[in-house]
mmCIF file of C-alpha atoms in Angstrom:
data_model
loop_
_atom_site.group_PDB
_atom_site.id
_atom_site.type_symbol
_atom_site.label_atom_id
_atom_site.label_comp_id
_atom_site.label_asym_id
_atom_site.label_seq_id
_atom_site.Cartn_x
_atom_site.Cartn_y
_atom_site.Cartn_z
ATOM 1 C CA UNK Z 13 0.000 0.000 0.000
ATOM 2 C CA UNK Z 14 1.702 3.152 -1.254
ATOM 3 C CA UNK Z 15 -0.817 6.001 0.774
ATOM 4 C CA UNK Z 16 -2.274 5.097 4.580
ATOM 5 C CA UNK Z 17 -6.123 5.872 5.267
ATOM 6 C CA UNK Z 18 -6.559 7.180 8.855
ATOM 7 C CA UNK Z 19 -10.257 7.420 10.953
ATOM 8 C CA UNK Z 20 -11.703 10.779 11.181
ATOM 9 C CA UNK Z 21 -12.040 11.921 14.803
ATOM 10 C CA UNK Z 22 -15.117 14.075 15.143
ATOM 11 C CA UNK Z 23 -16.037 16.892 17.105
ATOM 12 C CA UNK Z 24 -19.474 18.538 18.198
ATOM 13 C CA UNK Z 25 -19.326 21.976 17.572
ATOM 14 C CA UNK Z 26 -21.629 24.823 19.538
ATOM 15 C CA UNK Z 27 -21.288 25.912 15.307
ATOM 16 C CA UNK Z 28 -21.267 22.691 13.550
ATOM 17 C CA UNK Z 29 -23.609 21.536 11.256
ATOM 18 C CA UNK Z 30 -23.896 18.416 8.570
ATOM 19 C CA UNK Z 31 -22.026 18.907 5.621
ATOM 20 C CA UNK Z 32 -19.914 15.913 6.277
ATOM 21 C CA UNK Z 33 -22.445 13.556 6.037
ATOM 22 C CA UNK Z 34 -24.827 15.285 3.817
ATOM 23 C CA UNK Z 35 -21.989 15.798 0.672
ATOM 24 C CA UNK Z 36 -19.588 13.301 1.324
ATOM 25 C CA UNK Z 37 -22.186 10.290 2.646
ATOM 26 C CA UNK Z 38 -20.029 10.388 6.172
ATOM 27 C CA UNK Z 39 -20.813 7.998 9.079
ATOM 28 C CA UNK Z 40 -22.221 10.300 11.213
ATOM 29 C CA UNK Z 41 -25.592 10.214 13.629
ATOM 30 C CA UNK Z 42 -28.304 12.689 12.112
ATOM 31 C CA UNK Z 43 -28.563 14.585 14.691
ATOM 32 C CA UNK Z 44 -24.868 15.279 15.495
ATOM 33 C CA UNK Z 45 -23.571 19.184 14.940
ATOM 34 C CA UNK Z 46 -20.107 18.139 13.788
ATOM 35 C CA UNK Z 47 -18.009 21.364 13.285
ATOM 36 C CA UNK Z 48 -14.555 19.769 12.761
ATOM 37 C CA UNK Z 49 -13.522 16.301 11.519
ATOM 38 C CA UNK Z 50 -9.698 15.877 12.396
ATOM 39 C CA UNK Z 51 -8.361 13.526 9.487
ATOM 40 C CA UNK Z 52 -4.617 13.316 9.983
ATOM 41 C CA UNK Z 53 -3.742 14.272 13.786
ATOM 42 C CA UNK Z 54 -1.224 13.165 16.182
ATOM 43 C CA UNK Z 55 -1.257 14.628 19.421
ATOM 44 C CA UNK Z 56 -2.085 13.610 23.173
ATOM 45 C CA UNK Z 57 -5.830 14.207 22.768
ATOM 46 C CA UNK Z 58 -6.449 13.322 19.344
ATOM 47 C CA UNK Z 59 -4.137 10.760 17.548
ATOM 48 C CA UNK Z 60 -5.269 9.276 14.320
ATOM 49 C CA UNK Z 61 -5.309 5.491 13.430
ATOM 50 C CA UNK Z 62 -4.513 3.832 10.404
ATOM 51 C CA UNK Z 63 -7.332 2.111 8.565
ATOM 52 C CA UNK Z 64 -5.736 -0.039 5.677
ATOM 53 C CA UNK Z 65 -2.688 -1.378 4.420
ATOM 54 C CA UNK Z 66 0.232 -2.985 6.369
ATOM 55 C CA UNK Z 67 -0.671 -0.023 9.257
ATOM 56 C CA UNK Z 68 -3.980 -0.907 9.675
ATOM 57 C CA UNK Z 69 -5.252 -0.414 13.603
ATOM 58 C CA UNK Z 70 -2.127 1.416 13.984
ATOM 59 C CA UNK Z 71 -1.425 5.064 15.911
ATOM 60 C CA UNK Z 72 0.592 7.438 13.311
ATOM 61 C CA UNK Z 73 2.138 7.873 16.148
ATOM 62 C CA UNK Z 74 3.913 4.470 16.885
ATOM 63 C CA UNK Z 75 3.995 4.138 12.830
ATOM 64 C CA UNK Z 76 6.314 7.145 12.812
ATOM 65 C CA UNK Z 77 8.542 5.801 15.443
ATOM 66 C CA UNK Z 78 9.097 2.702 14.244
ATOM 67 C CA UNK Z 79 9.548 3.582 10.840
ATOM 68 C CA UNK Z 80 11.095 6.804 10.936
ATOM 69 C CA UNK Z 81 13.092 6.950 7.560
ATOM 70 C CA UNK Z 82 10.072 5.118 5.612
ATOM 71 C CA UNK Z 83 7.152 7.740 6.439
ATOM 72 C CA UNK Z 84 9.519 10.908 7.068
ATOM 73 C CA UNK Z 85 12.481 10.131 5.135
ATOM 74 C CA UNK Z 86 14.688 11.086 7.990
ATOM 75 C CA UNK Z 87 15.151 10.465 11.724
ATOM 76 C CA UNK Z 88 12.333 11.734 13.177
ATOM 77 C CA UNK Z 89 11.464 11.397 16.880
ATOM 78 C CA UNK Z 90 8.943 14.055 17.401
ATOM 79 C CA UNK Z 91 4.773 14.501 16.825
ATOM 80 C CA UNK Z 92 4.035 14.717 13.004
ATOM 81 C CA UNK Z 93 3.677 18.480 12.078
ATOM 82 C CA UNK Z 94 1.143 18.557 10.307
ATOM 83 C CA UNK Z 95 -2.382 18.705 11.704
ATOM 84 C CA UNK Z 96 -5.220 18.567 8.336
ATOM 85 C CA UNK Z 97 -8.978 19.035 9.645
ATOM 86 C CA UNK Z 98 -12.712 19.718 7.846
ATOM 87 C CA UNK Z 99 -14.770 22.957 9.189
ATOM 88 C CA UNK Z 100 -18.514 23.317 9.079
ATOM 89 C CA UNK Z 101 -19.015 26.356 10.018
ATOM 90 C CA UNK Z 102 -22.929 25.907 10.034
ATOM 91 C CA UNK Z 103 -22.657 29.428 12.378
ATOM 92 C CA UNK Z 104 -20.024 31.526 12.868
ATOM 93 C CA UNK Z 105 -17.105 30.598 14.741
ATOM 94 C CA UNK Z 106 -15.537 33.100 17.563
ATOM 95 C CA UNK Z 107 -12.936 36.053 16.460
ATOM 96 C CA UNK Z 108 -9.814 34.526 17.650
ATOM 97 C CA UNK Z 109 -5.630 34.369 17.396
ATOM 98 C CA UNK Z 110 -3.240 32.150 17.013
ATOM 99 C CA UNK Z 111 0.071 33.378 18.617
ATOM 100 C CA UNK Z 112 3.166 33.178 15.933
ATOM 101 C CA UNK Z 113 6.607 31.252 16.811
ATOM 102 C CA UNK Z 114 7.986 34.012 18.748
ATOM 103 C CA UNK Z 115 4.866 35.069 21.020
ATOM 104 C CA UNK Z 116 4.025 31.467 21.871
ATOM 105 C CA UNK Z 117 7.775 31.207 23.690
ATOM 106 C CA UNK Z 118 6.365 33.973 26.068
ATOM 107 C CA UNK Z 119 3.068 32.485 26.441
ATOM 108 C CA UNK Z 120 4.185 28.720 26.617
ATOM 109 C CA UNK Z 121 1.911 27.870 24.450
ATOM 110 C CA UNK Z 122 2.142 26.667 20.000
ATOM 111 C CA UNK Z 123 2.519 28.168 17.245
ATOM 112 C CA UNK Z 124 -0.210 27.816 14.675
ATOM 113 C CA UNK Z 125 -0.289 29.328 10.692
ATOM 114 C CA UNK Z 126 -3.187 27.675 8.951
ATOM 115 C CA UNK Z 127 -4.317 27.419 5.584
ATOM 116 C CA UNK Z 128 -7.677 27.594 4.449
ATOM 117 C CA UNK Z 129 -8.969 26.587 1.243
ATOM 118 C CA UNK Z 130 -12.979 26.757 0.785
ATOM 119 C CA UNK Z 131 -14.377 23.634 -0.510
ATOM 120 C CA UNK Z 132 -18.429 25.058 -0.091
ATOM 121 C CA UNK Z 133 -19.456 28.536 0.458
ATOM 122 C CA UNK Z 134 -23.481 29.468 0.758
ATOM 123 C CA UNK Z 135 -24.203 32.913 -0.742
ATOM 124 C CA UNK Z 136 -23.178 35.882 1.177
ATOM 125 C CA UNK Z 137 -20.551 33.516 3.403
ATOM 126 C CA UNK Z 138 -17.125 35.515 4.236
ATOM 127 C CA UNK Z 139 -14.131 35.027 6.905
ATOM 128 C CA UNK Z 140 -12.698 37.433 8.728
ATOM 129 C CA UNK Z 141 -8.926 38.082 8.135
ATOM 130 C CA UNK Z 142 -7.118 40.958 10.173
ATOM 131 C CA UNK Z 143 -8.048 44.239 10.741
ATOM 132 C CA UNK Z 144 -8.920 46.929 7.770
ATOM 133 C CA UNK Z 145 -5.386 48.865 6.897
ATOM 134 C CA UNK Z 146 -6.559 51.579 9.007
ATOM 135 C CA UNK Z 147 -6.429 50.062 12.146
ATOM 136 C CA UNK Z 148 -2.566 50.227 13.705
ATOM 137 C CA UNK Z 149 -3.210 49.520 17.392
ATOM 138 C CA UNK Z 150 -6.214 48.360 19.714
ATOM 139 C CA UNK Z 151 -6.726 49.452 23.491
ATOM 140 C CA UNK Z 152 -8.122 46.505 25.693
ATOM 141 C CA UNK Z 153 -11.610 48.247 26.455
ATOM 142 C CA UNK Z 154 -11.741 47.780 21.978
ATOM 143 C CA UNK Z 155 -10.630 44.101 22.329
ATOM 144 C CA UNK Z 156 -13.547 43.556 24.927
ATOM 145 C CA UNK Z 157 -16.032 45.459 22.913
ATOM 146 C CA UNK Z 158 -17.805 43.139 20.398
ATOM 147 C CA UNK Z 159 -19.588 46.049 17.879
ATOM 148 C CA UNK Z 160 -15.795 47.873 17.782
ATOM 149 C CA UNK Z 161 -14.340 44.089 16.765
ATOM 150 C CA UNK Z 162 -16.998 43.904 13.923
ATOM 151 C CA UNK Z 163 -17.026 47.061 12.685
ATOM 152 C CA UNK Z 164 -12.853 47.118 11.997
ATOM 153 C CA UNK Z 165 -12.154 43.709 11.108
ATOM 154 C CA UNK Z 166 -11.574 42.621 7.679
ATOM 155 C CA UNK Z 167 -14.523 41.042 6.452
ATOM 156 C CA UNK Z 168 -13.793 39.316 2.810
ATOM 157 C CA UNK Z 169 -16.488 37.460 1.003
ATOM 158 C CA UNK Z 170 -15.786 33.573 0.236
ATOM 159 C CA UNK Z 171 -16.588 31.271 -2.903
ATOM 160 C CA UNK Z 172 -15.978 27.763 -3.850
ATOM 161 C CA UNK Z 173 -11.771 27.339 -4.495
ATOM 162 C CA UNK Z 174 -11.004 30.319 -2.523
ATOM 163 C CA UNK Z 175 -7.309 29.287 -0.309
ATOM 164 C CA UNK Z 176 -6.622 31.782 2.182
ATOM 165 C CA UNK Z 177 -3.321 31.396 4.898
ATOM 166 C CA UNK Z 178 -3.417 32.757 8.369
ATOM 167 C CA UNK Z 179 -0.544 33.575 9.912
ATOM 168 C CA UNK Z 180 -0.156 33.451 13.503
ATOM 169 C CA UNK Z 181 -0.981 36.812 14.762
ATOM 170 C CA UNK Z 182 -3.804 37.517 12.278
ATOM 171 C CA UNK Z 183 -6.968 37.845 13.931
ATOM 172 C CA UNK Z 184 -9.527 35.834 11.897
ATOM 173 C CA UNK Z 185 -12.907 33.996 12.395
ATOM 174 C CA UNK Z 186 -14.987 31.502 9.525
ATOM 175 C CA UNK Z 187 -18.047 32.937 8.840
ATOM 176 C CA UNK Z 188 -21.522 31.027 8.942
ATOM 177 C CA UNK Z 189 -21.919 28.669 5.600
ATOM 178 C CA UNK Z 190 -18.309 28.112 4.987
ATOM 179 C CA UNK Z 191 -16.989 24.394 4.580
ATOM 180 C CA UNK Z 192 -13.091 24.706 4.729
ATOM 181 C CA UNK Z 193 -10.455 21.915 4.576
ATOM 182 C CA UNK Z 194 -7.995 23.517 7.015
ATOM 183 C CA UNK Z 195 -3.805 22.382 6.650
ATOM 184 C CA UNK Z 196 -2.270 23.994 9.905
ATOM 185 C CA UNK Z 197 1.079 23.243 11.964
ATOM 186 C CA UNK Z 198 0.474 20.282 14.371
ATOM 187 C CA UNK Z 199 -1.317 22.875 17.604
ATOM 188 C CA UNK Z 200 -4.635 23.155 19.406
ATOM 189 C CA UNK Z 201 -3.180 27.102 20.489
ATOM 190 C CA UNK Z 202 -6.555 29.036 20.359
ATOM 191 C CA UNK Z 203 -7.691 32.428 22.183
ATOM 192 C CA UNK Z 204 -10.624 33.679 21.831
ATOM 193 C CA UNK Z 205 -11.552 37.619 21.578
ATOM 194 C CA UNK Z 206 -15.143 37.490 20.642
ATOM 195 C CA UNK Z 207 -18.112 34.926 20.429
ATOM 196 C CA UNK Z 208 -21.095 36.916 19.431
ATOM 197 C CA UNK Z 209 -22.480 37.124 22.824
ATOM 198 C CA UNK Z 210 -23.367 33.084 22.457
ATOM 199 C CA UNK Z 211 -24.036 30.999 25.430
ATOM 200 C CA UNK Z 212 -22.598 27.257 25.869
ATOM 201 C CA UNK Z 213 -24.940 23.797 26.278
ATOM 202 C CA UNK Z 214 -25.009 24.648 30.290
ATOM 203 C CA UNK Z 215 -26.270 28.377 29.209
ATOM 204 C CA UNK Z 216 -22.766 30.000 30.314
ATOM 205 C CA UNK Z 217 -20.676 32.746 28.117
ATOM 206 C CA UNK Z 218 -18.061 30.516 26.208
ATOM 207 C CA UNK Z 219 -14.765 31.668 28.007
ATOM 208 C CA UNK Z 220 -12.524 34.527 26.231
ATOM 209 C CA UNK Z 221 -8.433 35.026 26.481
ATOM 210 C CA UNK Z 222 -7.982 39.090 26.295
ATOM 211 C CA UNK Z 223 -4.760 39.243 27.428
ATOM 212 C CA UNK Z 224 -3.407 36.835 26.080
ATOM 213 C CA UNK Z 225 -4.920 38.132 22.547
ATOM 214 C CA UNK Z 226 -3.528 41.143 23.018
ATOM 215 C CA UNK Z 227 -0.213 39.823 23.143
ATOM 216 C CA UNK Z 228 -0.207 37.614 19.600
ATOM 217 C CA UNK Z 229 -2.150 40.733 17.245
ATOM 218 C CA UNK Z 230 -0.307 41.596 14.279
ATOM 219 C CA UNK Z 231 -1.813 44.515 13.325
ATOM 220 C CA UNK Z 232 -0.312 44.362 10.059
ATOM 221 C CA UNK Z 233 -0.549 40.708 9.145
ATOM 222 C CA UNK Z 234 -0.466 40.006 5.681
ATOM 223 C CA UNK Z 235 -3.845 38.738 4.157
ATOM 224 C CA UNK Z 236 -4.455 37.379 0.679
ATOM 225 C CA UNK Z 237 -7.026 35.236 -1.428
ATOM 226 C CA UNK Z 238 -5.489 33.049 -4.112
ATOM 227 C CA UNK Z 239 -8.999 31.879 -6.483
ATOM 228 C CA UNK Z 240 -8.443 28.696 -7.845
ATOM 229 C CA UNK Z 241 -11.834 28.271 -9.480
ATOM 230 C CA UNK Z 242 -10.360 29.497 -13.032
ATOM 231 C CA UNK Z 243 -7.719 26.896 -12.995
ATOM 232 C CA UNK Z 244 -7.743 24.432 -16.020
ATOM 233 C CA UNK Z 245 -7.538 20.712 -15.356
ATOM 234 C CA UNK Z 246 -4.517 18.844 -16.202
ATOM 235 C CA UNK Z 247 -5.879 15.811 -19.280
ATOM 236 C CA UNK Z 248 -2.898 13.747 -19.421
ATOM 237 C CA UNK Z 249 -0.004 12.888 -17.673
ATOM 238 C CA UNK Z 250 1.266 15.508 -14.938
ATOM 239 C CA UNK Z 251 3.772 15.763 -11.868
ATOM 240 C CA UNK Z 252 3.746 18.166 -8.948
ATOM 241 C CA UNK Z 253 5.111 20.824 -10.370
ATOM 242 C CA UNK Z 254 1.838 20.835 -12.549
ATOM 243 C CA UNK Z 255 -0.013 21.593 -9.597
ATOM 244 C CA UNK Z 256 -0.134 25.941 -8.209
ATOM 245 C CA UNK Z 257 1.201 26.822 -5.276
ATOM 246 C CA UNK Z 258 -1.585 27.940 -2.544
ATOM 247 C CA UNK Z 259 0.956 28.259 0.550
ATOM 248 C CA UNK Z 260 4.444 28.367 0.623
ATOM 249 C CA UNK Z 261 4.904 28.431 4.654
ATOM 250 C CA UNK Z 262 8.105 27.223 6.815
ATOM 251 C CA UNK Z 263 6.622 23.748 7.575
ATOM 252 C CA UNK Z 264 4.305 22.892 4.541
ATOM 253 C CA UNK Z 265 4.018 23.850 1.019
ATOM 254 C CA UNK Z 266 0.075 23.224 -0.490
ATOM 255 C CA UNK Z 267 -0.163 22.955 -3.883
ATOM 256 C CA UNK Z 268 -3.430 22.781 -5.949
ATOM 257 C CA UNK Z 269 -4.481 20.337 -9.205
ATOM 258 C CA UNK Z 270 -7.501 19.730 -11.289
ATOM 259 C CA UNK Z 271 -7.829 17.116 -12.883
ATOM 260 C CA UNK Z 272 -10.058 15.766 -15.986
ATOM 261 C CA UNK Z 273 -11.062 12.161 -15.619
ATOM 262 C CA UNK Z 274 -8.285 9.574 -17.003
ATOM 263 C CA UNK Z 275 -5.821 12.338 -16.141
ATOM 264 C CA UNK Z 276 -2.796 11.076 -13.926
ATOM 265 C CA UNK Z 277 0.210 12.497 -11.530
ATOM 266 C CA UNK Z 278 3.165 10.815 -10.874
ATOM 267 C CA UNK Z 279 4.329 12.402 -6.676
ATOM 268 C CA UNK Z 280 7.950 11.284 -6.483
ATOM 269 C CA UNK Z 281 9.292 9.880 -3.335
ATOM 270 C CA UNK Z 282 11.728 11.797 -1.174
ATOM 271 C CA UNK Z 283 9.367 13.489 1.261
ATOM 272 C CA UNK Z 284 6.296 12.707 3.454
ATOM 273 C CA UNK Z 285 2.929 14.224 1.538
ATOM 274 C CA UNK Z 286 -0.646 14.914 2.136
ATOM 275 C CA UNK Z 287 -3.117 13.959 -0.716
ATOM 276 C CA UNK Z 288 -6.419 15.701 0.402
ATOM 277 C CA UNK Z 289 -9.027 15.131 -2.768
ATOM 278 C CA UNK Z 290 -12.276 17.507 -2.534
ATOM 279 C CA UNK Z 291 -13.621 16.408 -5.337
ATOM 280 C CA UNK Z 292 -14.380 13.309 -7.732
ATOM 281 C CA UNK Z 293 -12.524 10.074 -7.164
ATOM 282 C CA UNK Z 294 -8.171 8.623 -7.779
ATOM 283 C CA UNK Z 295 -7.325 5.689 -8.269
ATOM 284 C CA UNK Z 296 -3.754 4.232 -8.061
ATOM 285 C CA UNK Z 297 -1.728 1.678 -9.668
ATOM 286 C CA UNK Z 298 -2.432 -0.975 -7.375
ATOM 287 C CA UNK Z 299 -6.146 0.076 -7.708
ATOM 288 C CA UNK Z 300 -6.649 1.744 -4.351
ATOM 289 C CA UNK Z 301 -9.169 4.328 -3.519
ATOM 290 C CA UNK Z 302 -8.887 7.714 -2.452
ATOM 291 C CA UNK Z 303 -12.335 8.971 -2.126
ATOM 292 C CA UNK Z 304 -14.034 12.404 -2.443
ATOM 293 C CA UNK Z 305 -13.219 13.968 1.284
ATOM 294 C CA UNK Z 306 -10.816 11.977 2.140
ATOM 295 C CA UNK Z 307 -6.676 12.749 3.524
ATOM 296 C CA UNK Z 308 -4.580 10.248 2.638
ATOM 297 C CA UNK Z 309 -0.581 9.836 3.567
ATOM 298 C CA UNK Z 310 2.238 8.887 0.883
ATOM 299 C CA UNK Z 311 5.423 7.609 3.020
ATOM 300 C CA UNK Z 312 8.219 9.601 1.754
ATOM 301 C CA UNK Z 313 9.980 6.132 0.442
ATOM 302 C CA UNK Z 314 7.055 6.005 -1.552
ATOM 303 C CA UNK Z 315 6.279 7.203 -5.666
ATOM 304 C CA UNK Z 316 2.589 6.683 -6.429
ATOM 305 C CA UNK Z 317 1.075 7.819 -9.441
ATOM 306 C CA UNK Z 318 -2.573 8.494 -9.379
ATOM 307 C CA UNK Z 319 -5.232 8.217 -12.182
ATOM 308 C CA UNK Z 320 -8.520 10.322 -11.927
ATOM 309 C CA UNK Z 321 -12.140 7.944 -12.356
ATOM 310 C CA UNK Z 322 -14.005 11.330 -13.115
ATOM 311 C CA UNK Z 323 -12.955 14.765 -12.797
ATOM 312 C CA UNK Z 324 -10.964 15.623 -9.803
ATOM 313 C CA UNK Z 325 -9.824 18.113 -7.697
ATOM 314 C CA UNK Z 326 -6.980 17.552 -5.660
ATOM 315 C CA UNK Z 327 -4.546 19.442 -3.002
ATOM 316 C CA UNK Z 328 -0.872 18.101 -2.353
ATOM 317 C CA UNK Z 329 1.062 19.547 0.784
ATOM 318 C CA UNK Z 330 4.523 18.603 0.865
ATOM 319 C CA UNK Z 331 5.846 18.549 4.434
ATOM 320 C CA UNK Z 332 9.329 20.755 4.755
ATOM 321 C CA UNK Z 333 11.531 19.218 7.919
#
């Protein structure tokens, strides 16, 4: 087996919704609001387990350790960096930061840049991303005041194929009707500024980190929208440097592919990747599977070439270590 399948670890969300199960036919109860489905994870709370292959029933933890060279294509004896996860935002999710390398030394905490690339958007969706160019500086009473928040953020409107990276320090929120595939660094770092004055299950205020917000805003973080939607699809043969770059980050690089049906890519060994297919349906030469929704693996010892069934649409993030 040349790519490992892992289990997707759900999560109610207060914002969740259904979108996994109603457009990709997920296992999921009916009545479950599902606002993130982590697909590759591996850390203390949340580790993910392999589901096929010579792995199967297997942690990607212990995988990686005992088979260091094979999956990372180096010694590697820490958590894998990469943590890839599904958003429904079915409502809005809070106006939060992530703190960047440098501010998450002083707050013992991780650093987390995320990518976001929009797989659904309902009309009139947008994300929030930073504050509007006029904005410079922010006193605490403005950080605790929700209608100052709204009124100088950076609203942007969303559509289908829309990739979008956060930096740590960006403020940002996902905006109601948004389904996002989200490739971040391996960290659960969150603080929360604002959360629309909603309550929790046991009718309490969902709990907010001012200060520590006010310590990881960039004020001038860097904010653009690459549209994908007026890509052509590859029809033949193609390799990865067929594929745009989305994100070029430290840690990752995500590139993007369409694909017409009978259309392959050849991914060359020599580092780990992430195959994460939002739509249509690959096939490789061993005729394995990777379904619509699903994030696959390739080991970095590993070349697999990959044939579309139908038209396909695919992202590829190399890991950098």
């Amino acid at each position: 087996m040349k790519f490992i399948k892992f289990k997707p670890i759900y999560f109610n969300r207060i914002w969740g919704g259904s979108k996994l199960k109603e457009m990709f036919n997920r296992n999921i109860p009916n009545n479950a609001n599902i606002g993130e489905s982590w697909e590759i994870t591996d850390r203390p709370e949340a580790i993910s387990i392999a589901t096929n292959g010579q792995f199967a029933n297997i942690s990607l933890a212990d995988i990686i350790a005992n088979n260091q060279q094979y999956i990372m294509g180096k010694q590697w004896n820490k958590p894998f960096p990469i943590l890839v996860k599904w958003i429904d935002a079915n409502q809005p999710l809070s106006i939060q930061v992530h703190p960047n390398t440098n501010t998450a030394k002083i707050l013992n905490a991780e650093s987390k840049n995320e990518n976001w690339f929009i797989v659904q958007s309902q009309e009139n969706s947008t994300i929030i991303a930073g504050f509007k160019p006029s904005v410079k500086s922010a006193s605490t009473e403005n950080l605790t005041d929700g209608k100052w928040l709204r009124e100088n953020l950076n609203e942007i409107s969303t559509k289908k194929g829309d990739s979008i990276f956060i930096t740590g320090g960006c403020v940002h929120a996902i905006g109601k009707g948004n389904l996002i595939l989200e490739i971040q660094e391996n960290s659960d770092t969150t603080y929360r500024l604002y959360d629309w004055d909603r309550l929790d299950d046991n009718g309490n205020p969902r709990k907010l980190h001012i200060d520590q917000s006010a310590k990881c805003i960039n004020f001038s973080s860097p904010i653009s929208v690459i549209e994908t939607n007026q890509n052509c699809p590859i029809k033949q043969n193609a390799t990865l440097e067929n594929a745009s770059i989305l994100c070029n980050f430290e840690l990752f690089e995500i590139r993007h592919l369409k694909m017409s049906k009978n259309a392959t890519i050849e991914l060359q060994n020599g580092e780990a990747k992430i195959i994460s297919l939002v739509q249509g349906t690959l096939i490789d030469d061993e005729n394995n599977s990777i379904f619509c929704s699903e994030n696959v693996l390739q080991p970095s010892a590993e070349t697999l070439k990959l044939t579309a069934l139908e038209d396909s649409e695919v992202l590829i993030t190399k890991i950098k270590i």
